[in-house]
Short mmCIF file of C-alpha atoms in Angstrom, two decimals:
data_model
loop_
_atom_site.label_atom_id
_atom_site.label_comp_id
_atom_site.label_asym_id
_atom_site.label_seq_id
_atom_site.Cartn_x
_atom_site.Cartn_y
_atom_site.Cartn_z
CA UNK A 1 37.28 -71.61 33.19
CA UNK A 2 33.83 -72.41 34.62
CA UNK A 3 31.05 -72.87 32.04
CA UNK A 4 28.97 -70.01 33.55
CA UNK A 5 31.89 -67.56 33.16
CA UNK A 6 32.45 -68.69 29.58
CA UNK A 7 28.81 -68.06 28.62
CA UNK A 8 28.89 -64.59 30.23
CA UNK A 9 32.06 -63.72 28.28
CA UNK A 10 30.44 -64.74 24.98
CA UNK A 11 27.36 -62.59 25.72
CA UNK A 12 29.48 -59.55 26.55
CA UNK A 13 31.53 -59.93 23.38
CA UNK A 14 28.34 -60.18 21.33
CA UNK A 15 26.98 -56.86 22.68
CA UNK A 16 27.86 -53.67 20.83
CA UNK A 17 30.24 -51.33 22.61
CA UNK A 18 28.76 -48.28 24.31
CA UNK A 19 27.92 -45.58 21.72
CA UNK A 20 28.28 -47.99 18.80
CA UNK A 21 25.36 -47.76 16.32
CA UNK A 22 23.41 -50.92 15.63
CA UNK A 23 21.39 -49.55 12.68
CA UNK A 24 21.65 -47.34 9.60
CA UNK A 25 21.74 -43.54 9.33
CA UNK A 26 19.03 -41.77 7.34
CA UNK A 27 20.12 -38.26 6.35
CA UNK A 28 19.09 -35.54 3.91
CA UNK A 29 18.19 -31.87 3.38
CA UNK A 30 14.82 -30.11 3.81
CA UNK A 31 14.14 -27.60 1.00
CA UNK A 32 11.80 -24.60 0.91
CA UNK A 33 10.52 -24.87 -2.67
CA UNK A 34 8.83 -21.47 -2.48
CA UNK A 35 11.82 -19.42 -1.30
CA UNK A 36 14.19 -21.78 -3.15
CA UNK A 37 16.49 -22.20 -0.17
CA UNK A 38 17.16 -24.74 2.62
CA UNK A 39 14.58 -24.84 5.41
CA UNK A 40 16.05 -24.51 8.90
CA UNK A 41 14.28 -25.49 12.11
CA UNK A 42 12.10 -28.22 10.59
CA UNK A 43 11.22 -31.13 12.87
CA UNK A 44 11.86 -34.38 10.98
CA UNK A 45 10.07 -37.53 12.11
CA UNK A 46 10.59 -41.16 11.13
CA UNK A 47 7.72 -43.56 11.89
CA UNK A 48 6.91 -47.14 10.99
CA UNK A 49 5.22 -47.84 7.69
CA UNK A 50 1.88 -48.25 9.47
CA UNK A 51 2.33 -44.78 11.09
CA UNK A 52 1.66 -46.41 14.45
CA UNK A 53 5.08 -46.25 16.09
CA UNK A 54 7.42 -43.29 16.41
CA UNK A 55 11.07 -44.21 15.76
CA UNK A 56 13.42 -41.22 15.41
CA UNK A 57 13.31 -37.40 15.32
CA UNK A 58 15.73 -34.59 14.43
CA UNK A 59 15.75 -30.85 13.69
CA UNK A 60 17.23 -29.43 10.49
CA UNK A 61 20.19 -27.07 10.90
CA UNK A 62 20.76 -23.67 9.26
CA UNK A 63 21.53 -25.42 5.95
CA UNK A 64 18.43 -27.62 6.16
CA UNK A 65 20.48 -30.75 6.93
CA UNK A 66 19.34 -33.55 9.23
CA UNK A 67 20.52 -37.02 10.27
CA UNK A 68 18.63 -39.84 12.01
CA UNK A 69 21.00 -42.42 13.45
CA UNK A 70 20.76 -46.04 14.58
CA UNK A 71 17.68 -46.87 12.49
CA UNK A 72 16.82 -50.61 12.50
CA UNK A 73 16.08 -52.43 9.26
CA UNK A 74 12.52 -52.01 8.07
CA UNK A 75 10.08 -49.86 6.08
CA UNK A 76 9.30 -46.35 7.31
CA UNK A 77 7.58 -43.07 6.48
CA UNK A 78 9.64 -39.88 6.68
CA UNK A 79 8.06 -36.43 7.05
CA UNK A 80 8.56 -33.07 8.71
CA UNK A 81 6.74 -30.30 10.58
CA UNK A 82 7.36 -26.54 10.34
CA UNK A 83 5.32 -23.37 11.11
CA UNK A 84 5.57 -22.47 7.43
CA UNK A 85 3.43 -25.47 6.56
CA UNK A 86 0.69 -24.19 8.87
CA UNK A 87 0.89 -20.79 7.19
CA UNK A 88 0.57 -22.37 3.76
CA UNK A 89 -2.29 -24.59 4.88
CA UNK A 90 -0.63 -27.75 3.51
CA UNK A 91 0.93 -30.93 4.84
CA UNK A 92 4.37 -32.05 3.74
CA UNK A 93 4.20 -35.22 1.62
CA UNK A 94 5.51 -38.38 3.32
CA UNK A 95 8.51 -40.13 1.81
CA UNK A 96 8.81 -43.93 1.95
CA UNK A 97 12.14 -45.13 3.34
CA UNK A 98 13.37 -48.75 3.32
CA UNK A 99 16.36 -49.51 5.52
CA UNK A 100 18.38 -52.69 4.95
CA UNK A 101 20.94 -53.90 7.44
CA UNK A 102 23.22 -51.00 8.34
CA UNK A 103 23.34 -49.35 4.93
CA UNK A 104 23.05 -45.58 5.34
CA UNK A 105 20.78 -43.79 2.92
CA UNK A 106 19.74 -40.27 1.87
CA UNK A 107 16.19 -38.99 1.67
CA UNK A 108 15.56 -35.29 0.92
CA UNK A 109 12.33 -33.53 1.90
CA UNK A 110 10.67 -30.40 0.54
CA UNK A 111 7.72 -28.07 0.88
CA UNK A 112 5.46 -28.61 -2.16
CA UNK A 113 6.12 -26.36 -5.16
CA UNK A 114 4.01 -23.21 -5.72
CA UNK A 115 2.23 -24.88 -8.64
CA UNK A 116 1.23 -27.89 -6.51
CA UNK A 117 0.03 -25.70 -3.65
CA UNK A 118 -2.03 -23.56 -6.01
CA UNK A 119 -3.59 -26.63 -7.62
CA UNK A 120 -4.43 -28.11 -4.20
CA UNK A 121 -6.15 -24.89 -3.05
CA UNK A 122 -7.71 -23.50 -6.23
CA UNK A 123 -7.99 -26.56 -8.47
CA UNK A 124 -6.32 -27.25 -11.82
CA UNK A 125 -4.97 -24.22 -13.64
CA UNK A 126 -5.84 -23.76 -17.34
CA UNK A 127 -2.89 -23.29 -19.68
CA UNK A 128 -3.69 -19.63 -20.41
CA UNK A 129 -4.51 -18.75 -16.79
CA UNK A 130 -1.77 -16.53 -15.30
CA UNK A 131 -3.48 -15.89 -11.97
CA UNK A 132 -1.90 -16.56 -8.57
CA UNK A 133 -3.05 -17.70 -5.15
CA UNK A 134 -2.43 -15.78 -1.93
CA UNK A 135 -2.42 -17.60 1.40
CA UNK A 136 -1.58 -16.67 4.97
CA UNK A 137 -2.49 -16.85 8.63
CA UNK A 138 -3.95 -13.99 10.67
CA UNK A 139 -2.91 -13.84 14.33
CA UNK A 140 -3.75 -11.63 17.27
CA UNK A 141 -0.93 -9.12 17.74
CA UNK A 142 -1.43 -9.13 21.52
CA UNK A 143 -0.98 -12.85 22.08
CA UNK A 144 0.03 -14.43 18.80
CA UNK A 145 -2.97 -16.78 18.76
CA UNK A 146 -4.68 -17.57 15.43
CA UNK A 147 -7.58 -15.18 14.76
CA UNK A 148 -10.73 -16.77 13.34
CA UNK A 149 -13.60 -14.99 11.60
CA UNK A 150 -11.34 -12.23 10.25
CA UNK A 151 -12.33 -10.59 6.96
CA UNK A 152 -9.38 -10.28 4.58
CA UNK A 153 -9.91 -8.01 1.57
CA UNK A 154 -7.64 -7.78 -1.46
CA UNK A 155 -7.90 -5.15 -4.22
CA UNK A 156 -5.81 -4.21 -7.22
CA UNK A 157 -5.89 -1.76 -10.09
CA UNK A 158 -6.65 -2.95 -13.63
CA UNK A 159 -6.08 -0.64 -16.59
CA UNK A 160 -7.67 -1.41 -19.96
CA UNK A 161 -6.42 0.39 -23.06
CA UNK A 162 -9.04 0.79 -25.80
CA UNK A 163 -9.72 3.14 -28.69
CA UNK A 164 -11.93 5.15 -26.35
CA UNK A 165 -9.16 5.71 -23.85
CA UNK A 166 -7.93 4.08 -20.68
CA UNK A 167 -10.42 2.13 -18.57
CA UNK A 168 -9.87 1.88 -14.83
CA UNK A 169 -11.28 -0.91 -12.64
CA UNK A 170 -10.61 -2.07 -9.08
CA UNK A 171 -11.50 -5.78 -8.62
CA UNK A 172 -11.95 -7.07 -5.07
CA UNK A 173 -11.57 -10.46 -3.41
CA UNK A 174 -12.79 -11.26 0.11
CA UNK A 175 -11.81 -14.23 2.30
CA UNK A 176 -12.60 -15.18 5.90
CA UNK A 177 -10.14 -16.92 8.21
CA UNK A 178 -10.94 -20.34 9.69
CA UNK A 179 -10.46 -21.52 13.26
CA UNK A 180 -6.71 -21.79 12.65
CA UNK A 181 -6.52 -18.24 11.26
CA UNK A 182 -5.76 -19.50 7.75
CA UNK A 183 -7.13 -17.86 4.61
CA UNK A 184 -6.64 -18.16 0.86
CA UNK A 185 -7.49 -16.04 -2.20
CA UNK A 186 -7.57 -17.54 -5.67
CA UNK A 187 -7.45 -15.64 -8.99
CA UNK A 188 -5.04 -13.00 -7.72
CA UNK A 189 -2.94 -11.25 -10.42
CA UNK A 190 0.57 -12.58 -10.97
CA UNK A 191 2.22 -9.16 -11.26
CA UNK A 192 1.96 -5.74 -9.64
CA UNK A 193 0.86 -4.86 -6.13
CA UNK A 194 -2.12 -6.03 -4.10
CA UNK A 195 -3.79 -3.76 -1.54
CA UNK A 196 -4.54 -6.07 1.41
CA UNK A 197 -6.36 -5.42 4.67
CA UNK A 198 -7.58 -7.70 7.48
CA UNK A 199 -10.28 -6.56 9.92
CA UNK A 200 -12.51 -7.89 12.67
CA UNK A 201 -14.58 -5.50 14.74
CA UNK A 202 -12.42 -2.59 15.93
CA UNK A 203 -9.18 -4.44 15.15
CA UNK A 204 -7.47 -4.30 11.77
CA UNK A 205 -4.22 -4.10 9.89
CA UNK A 206 -3.18 -1.12 7.80
CA UNK A 207 -3.94 -1.09 4.10
CA UNK A 208 -0.89 -3.08 3.07
CA UNK A 209 1.01 -3.07 -0.21
CA UNK A 210 1.83 -6.71 -1.00
CA UNK A 211 4.09 -7.39 -4.03
CA UNK A 212 2.74 -10.14 -6.26
CA UNK A 213 4.83 -12.95 -7.72
CA UNK A 214 5.10 -14.36 -11.22
CA UNK A 215 5.47 -17.92 -9.87
CA UNK A 216 1.74 -18.07 -9.12
CA UNK A 217 2.02 -18.09 -5.34
CA UNK A 218 2.10 -15.37 -2.66
CA UNK A 219 2.23 -15.77 1.13
CA UNK A 220 1.33 -12.99 3.55
CA UNK A 221 0.99 -13.64 7.29
CA UNK A 222 -0.81 -10.85 9.16
CA UNK A 223 -1.21 -9.65 12.74
CA UNK A 224 -4.47 -8.06 13.86
CA UNK A 225 -4.42 -5.20 16.36
CA UNK A 226 -6.19 -1.98 17.33
CA UNK A 227 -5.28 0.91 15.08
CA UNK A 228 -4.85 3.22 18.06
CA UNK A 229 -4.41 2.49 21.72
CA UNK A 230 -6.85 4.39 23.91
CA UNK A 231 -5.55 6.51 26.74
CA UNK A 232 -7.62 4.51 29.20
CA UNK A 233 -5.99 1.25 28.09
CA UNK A 234 -2.54 2.75 28.46
CA UNK A 235 -3.10 4.04 31.99
CA UNK A 236 -5.21 1.33 33.61
CA UNK A 237 -2.53 -1.34 33.46
CA UNK A 238 -4.47 -3.38 30.91
CA UNK A 239 -2.98 -5.51 28.19
CA UNK A 240 -2.31 -2.61 25.89
CA UNK A 241 -0.59 -0.46 28.47
CA UNK A 242 1.51 -3.30 29.82
CA UNK A 243 2.84 -4.59 26.53
CA UNK A 244 5.46 -1.83 25.96
CA UNK A 245 6.00 -2.89 22.35
CA UNK A 246 8.96 -1.27 20.63
CA UNK A 247 9.81 -1.35 16.97
CA UNK A 248 13.37 -0.42 16.11
CA UNK A 249 15.82 -0.58 13.25
CA UNK A 250 18.37 1.24 11.15
CA UNK A 251 18.32 3.29 7.95
CA UNK A 252 21.33 3.21 5.65
CA UNK A 253 22.21 4.31 2.13
CA UNK A 254 21.91 1.49 -0.39
CA UNK A 255 25.09 2.69 -2.07
CA UNK A 256 27.95 2.31 0.40
CA UNK A 257 25.89 1.28 3.44
CA UNK A 258 26.56 4.47 5.41
CA UNK A 259 23.98 5.39 8.11
CA UNK A 260 21.44 8.10 7.27
CA UNK A 261 20.88 10.48 10.21
CA UNK A 262 17.71 12.57 10.31
CA UNK A 263 15.63 10.18 8.18
CA UNK A 264 11.92 10.25 9.00
CA UNK A 265 10.44 6.91 10.10
CA UNK A 266 6.70 6.63 10.63
CA UNK A 267 3.79 4.23 10.83
CA UNK A 268 1.03 6.79 11.43
CA UNK A 269 1.03 10.53 12.02
CA UNK A 270 1.06 9.74 15.76
CA UNK A 271 3.89 7.19 15.59
CA UNK A 272 6.92 8.73 13.95
CA UNK A 273 10.53 9.53 14.77
CA UNK A 274 13.86 10.38 13.16
CA UNK A 275 17.08 8.43 13.01
CA UNK A 276 20.09 9.39 15.13
CA UNK A 277 23.64 9.95 13.86
CA UNK A 278 24.09 6.16 13.56
CA UNK A 279 20.92 5.77 11.49
CA UNK A 280 19.13 4.06 14.40
CA UNK A 281 15.49 4.63 15.32
CA UNK A 282 12.90 3.33 17.80
CA UNK A 283 9.12 3.68 17.93
CA UNK A 284 7.71 3.17 21.44
CA UNK A 285 4.24 1.62 21.72
CA UNK A 286 3.19 2.11 18.08
CA UNK A 287 -0.17 0.68 16.96
CA UNK A 288 0.01 -3.12 17.16
CA UNK A 289 -0.49 -5.47 14.24
CA UNK A 290 0.76 -5.45 10.67
CA UNK A 291 1.39 -1.84 9.65
CA UNK A 292 2.91 0.06 6.74
CA UNK A 293 6.28 1.50 7.68
CA UNK A 294 7.34 4.55 5.70
CA UNK A 295 10.94 5.82 5.62
CA UNK A 296 11.95 9.09 3.98
CA UNK A 297 15.19 11.03 3.71
CA UNK A 298 16.07 14.11 1.69
CA UNK A 299 17.50 13.11 -1.68
CA UNK A 300 16.43 9.46 -1.37
CA UNK A 301 13.56 7.48 -2.79
CA UNK A 302 10.92 6.78 -0.08
CA UNK A 303 10.54 3.19 1.13
CA UNK A 304 7.25 1.63 2.20
CA UNK A 305 6.97 -1.91 3.52
CA UNK A 306 4.68 -3.99 5.78
CA UNK A 307 6.05 -4.66 9.28
CA UNK A 308 4.66 -6.70 12.16
CA UNK A 309 4.37 -4.63 15.34
CA UNK A 310 4.38 -7.42 17.93
CA UNK A 311 6.31 -8.16 21.13
CA UNK A 312 9.84 -9.28 20.28
CA UNK A 313 9.70 -8.01 16.69
CA UNK A 314 13.17 -8.17 15.06
CA UNK A 315 14.94 -4.94 14.04
CA UNK A 316 13.98 -3.51 10.65
CA UNK A 317 16.84 -2.63 8.31
CA UNK A 318 16.00 -0.24 5.48
CA UNK A 319 18.39 0.70 2.67
CA UNK A 320 17.35 3.80 0.71
CA UNK A 321 18.35 4.48 -2.88
CA UNK A 322 18.98 7.96 -4.22
CA UNK A 323 16.62 9.43 -6.80
CA UNK A 324 19.47 9.29 -9.28
CA UNK A 325 20.00 5.58 -8.68
CA UNK A 326 16.30 4.88 -9.23
CA UNK A 327 15.68 7.28 -12.13
CA UNK A 328 19.12 7.51 -13.76
CA UNK A 329 18.04 5.52 -16.84
CA UNK A 330 15.49 8.23 -17.71
CA UNK A 331 17.18 11.27 -19.22
CA UNK A 332 15.09 14.23 -20.35
CA UNK A 333 16.52 17.45 -21.77
CA UNK A 334 14.15 20.38 -22.24
CA UNK A 335 13.92 24.08 -21.65
CA UNK A 336 11.54 25.17 -18.91
CA UNK A 337 8.39 26.78 -20.24
CA UNK A 338 6.10 28.76 -17.96
CA UNK A 339 2.51 29.32 -18.92
CA UNK A 340 2.22 32.22 -16.49
CA UNK A 341 4.69 34.54 -14.86
CA UNK A 342 5.40 33.95 -11.17
CA UNK A 343 4.55 37.59 -10.57
CA UNK A 344 0.91 36.66 -10.89
CA UNK A 345 1.35 34.59 -7.73
CA UNK A 346 2.10 37.74 -5.74
CA UNK A 347 -0.86 39.63 -7.21
CA UNK A 348 -3.33 36.80 -6.52
CA UNK A 349 -2.05 36.30 -2.96
CA UNK A 350 -3.26 39.82 -2.16
CA UNK A 351 -6.82 39.05 -3.24
CA UNK A 352 -7.63 37.09 -0.10
CA UNK A 353 -9.06 34.20 -2.14
CA UNK A 354 -7.29 30.87 -1.76
CA UNK A 355 -4.41 29.61 0.36
CA UNK A 356 -0.81 30.54 -0.49
CA UNK A 357 2.60 29.16 0.46
CA UNK A 358 5.54 31.40 -0.34
CA UNK A 359 9.14 30.21 -0.54
CA UNK A 360 9.80 31.11 3.10
CA UNK A 361 6.63 29.26 4.20
CA UNK A 362 7.88 26.11 2.46
CA UNK A 363 11.35 26.39 4.01
CA UNK A 364 9.79 26.80 7.47
CA UNK A 365 7.78 23.57 7.10
CA UNK A 366 10.91 21.60 6.10
CA UNK A 367 9.10 18.98 3.95
CA UNK A 368 11.01 15.88 2.91
CA UNK A 369 8.96 15.56 -0.29
CA UNK A 370 6.55 17.94 -1.98
CA UNK A 371 3.39 16.07 -0.97
CA UNK A 372 4.30 16.71 2.68
CA UNK A 373 3.36 20.37 2.11
CA UNK A 374 -0.27 19.46 1.50
CA UNK A 375 -0.56 17.62 4.81
CA UNK A 376 -0.32 21.04 6.52
CA UNK A 377 -2.82 22.95 4.37
CA UNK A 378 -6.37 23.19 5.84
CA UNK A 379 -8.91 21.30 3.76
CA UNK A 380 -6.32 19.09 2.02
CA UNK A 381 -5.72 15.42 2.79
CA UNK A 382 -3.03 13.00 1.60
CA UNK A 383 -4.78 9.63 1.59
CA UNK A 384 -3.84 6.14 0.50
CA UNK A 385 -6.27 4.77 -2.06
CA UNK A 386 -7.51 1.18 -2.10
CA UNK A 387 -5.12 0.09 -4.86
CA UNK A 388 -1.97 1.48 -3.28
CA UNK A 389 -1.69 4.99 -4.81
CA UNK A 390 -1.47 8.01 -2.54
CA UNK A 391 -3.92 10.69 -3.67
CA UNK A 392 -4.23 14.32 -2.62
CA UNK A 393 -7.87 15.11 -1.96
CA UNK A 394 -9.76 18.24 -1.03
CA UNK A 395 -12.91 18.85 0.97
CA UNK A 396 -15.54 19.50 -1.71
CA UNK A 397 -18.50 21.84 -1.63
CA UNK A 398 -20.83 18.93 -0.85
CA UNK A 399 -18.75 17.98 2.18
CA UNK A 400 -17.13 14.87 0.69
CA UNK A 401 -13.61 14.39 -0.62
CA UNK A 402 -12.66 15.12 -4.24
CA UNK A 403 -9.47 15.33 -6.29
CA UNK A 404 -8.39 18.84 -7.35
CA UNK A 405 -6.75 19.75 -10.64
CA UNK A 406 -2.98 20.30 -10.64
CA UNK A 407 -0.99 22.97 -12.45
CA UNK A 408 2.79 23.04 -12.70
CA UNK A 409 4.14 26.42 -13.82
CA UNK A 410 0.71 27.15 -15.26
CA UNK A 411 0.44 23.91 -17.24
CA UNK A 412 -2.52 21.66 -16.49
CA UNK A 413 -1.32 18.20 -15.31
CA UNK A 414 -3.83 15.33 -15.42
CA UNK A 415 -4.33 12.47 -12.95
CA UNK A 416 -1.34 13.12 -10.73
CA UNK A 417 -0.77 11.03 -7.62
CA UNK A 418 1.25 12.24 -4.65
CA UNK A 419 4.16 10.09 -5.85
CA UNK A 420 3.97 11.72 -9.30
CA UNK A 421 4.21 15.18 -7.74
CA UNK A 422 7.13 14.10 -5.55
CA UNK A 423 8.95 12.86 -8.66
CA UNK A 424 8.18 15.95 -10.77
CA UNK A 425 9.33 18.63 -8.36
CA UNK A 426 11.40 18.78 -5.15
CA UNK A 427 10.54 21.09 -2.24
CA UNK A 428 13.68 23.21 -2.69
CA UNK A 429 12.66 23.86 -6.31
CA UNK A 430 9.31 25.45 -5.40
CA UNK A 431 8.87 29.22 -5.46
CA UNK A 432 5.19 29.22 -4.41
CA UNK A 433 2.00 27.19 -4.11
CA UNK A 434 -1.61 28.30 -4.62
CA UNK A 435 -4.58 26.28 -3.35
CA UNK A 436 -8.15 27.06 -4.44
CA UNK A 437 -11.39 25.36 -3.53
CA UNK A 438 -14.92 25.52 -4.96
CA UNK A 439 -16.08 28.69 -6.64
CA UNK A 440 -12.90 30.62 -5.75
CA UNK A 441 -10.83 29.11 -8.58
CA UNK A 442 -9.39 31.73 -10.99
CA UNK A 443 -10.44 31.16 -14.56
CA UNK A 444 -6.93 30.32 -15.80
CA UNK A 445 -6.78 27.43 -13.32
CA UNK A 446 -10.21 25.99 -14.04
CA UNK A 447 -9.41 24.22 -17.31
CA UNK A 448 -10.06 20.82 -15.78
CA UNK A 449 -13.61 21.88 -14.80
CA UNK A 450 -13.43 19.34 -11.99
CA UNK A 451 -15.76 21.31 -9.77
CA UNK A 452 -13.46 20.47 -6.91
CA UNK A 453 -10.50 22.83 -6.70
CA UNK A 454 -7.03 23.51 -7.98
CA UNK A 455 -3.45 23.30 -6.69
CA UNK A 456 -0.92 25.45 -8.54
CA UNK A 457 2.83 24.92 -8.09
CA UNK A 458 5.39 27.46 -9.30
CA UNK A 459 9.04 26.46 -9.57
CA UNK A 460 12.09 28.71 -9.25
#
């Protein structure tokens, strides 16, 4: 055999076969330490120890797994990118990897723990400090771009019990988004509900109810949009009219998973619908941005949750629990006591003072819950307060809003919210309602001396 052919044969035998790896495999799992689950869709990158040369890349699968093959011997830095990191305002820590020969190795990655993120944003946490941190990114609902200069306000209700009674305070925190839309609030409570709103000019979110977490960390990404689309924008072919945003979903019973037809689904009074026989619903061109979705069905506990009304929003699945499932652990046995006879309702309705709803009036309005009745009475408003409660207010004599006194079967009830009334009495249990404002309040319904008005509910 000629010498040249022999040399060529040796070279070919020395080369690795096609597809054969010449280096090690670096594999692992990316964890979401906040949600305590694997992180899918993370982009993993392996670079040289000096961070100057890019070597390998991979994307984690649905179980957070990744594998980087054919890695030469050497020292490297391993890290990952994910939109969640941008939302949290943190960078994933780099892991040092040392590859020797072709020995495969494992290197897991993770988003920093809630405690580490809180410390990085708000500083060290004293031992007795139970506060949390809330972070998020605000984006424009019409394009998805980060929104800078947005004012984000958070409020919550604090109750203080003393020998003098119950004190009520509403603390407030305010943050402003940076160029990347990111914001953070320190010293947020670690339990309860936070009332959160983002606004910039005419654009805003709804007043959102954000559940707080005991682990000291809360994340809430928001979308900013106009509360109501103008008719001009819808008809001139502008951005608003052309977007044709639809929000859809299904409503089912939590027990059994059967669809709930006829359930009321709403974002505002102008954007509402009912589910079909399959429990499906669709809202066409609702107000864009992060809104509070409310779902109600007769015999079921209402559900309220924040939703993002943006192009391509995923379907919303809501499972409603029955009142019995929610309240079954509370059992009260008592005889009904009426402070006044219902016949007085008929006599007072003939006086011409006040507003009256008889049993047939209530049936004609078909309310899902009792507070729905007051949305149809002139001078009454059902409004969401800053700390998340829904209050029933009345137009006072001075022109502003005030909270009337409530009477149930003649008994004075103090500090009732709309949710309290919905829990106390169902629409089908009501025999009549009396509404009085200002100086027209009968003496027997002026015990509260609120100077505002009175709402009297009589049950069957």
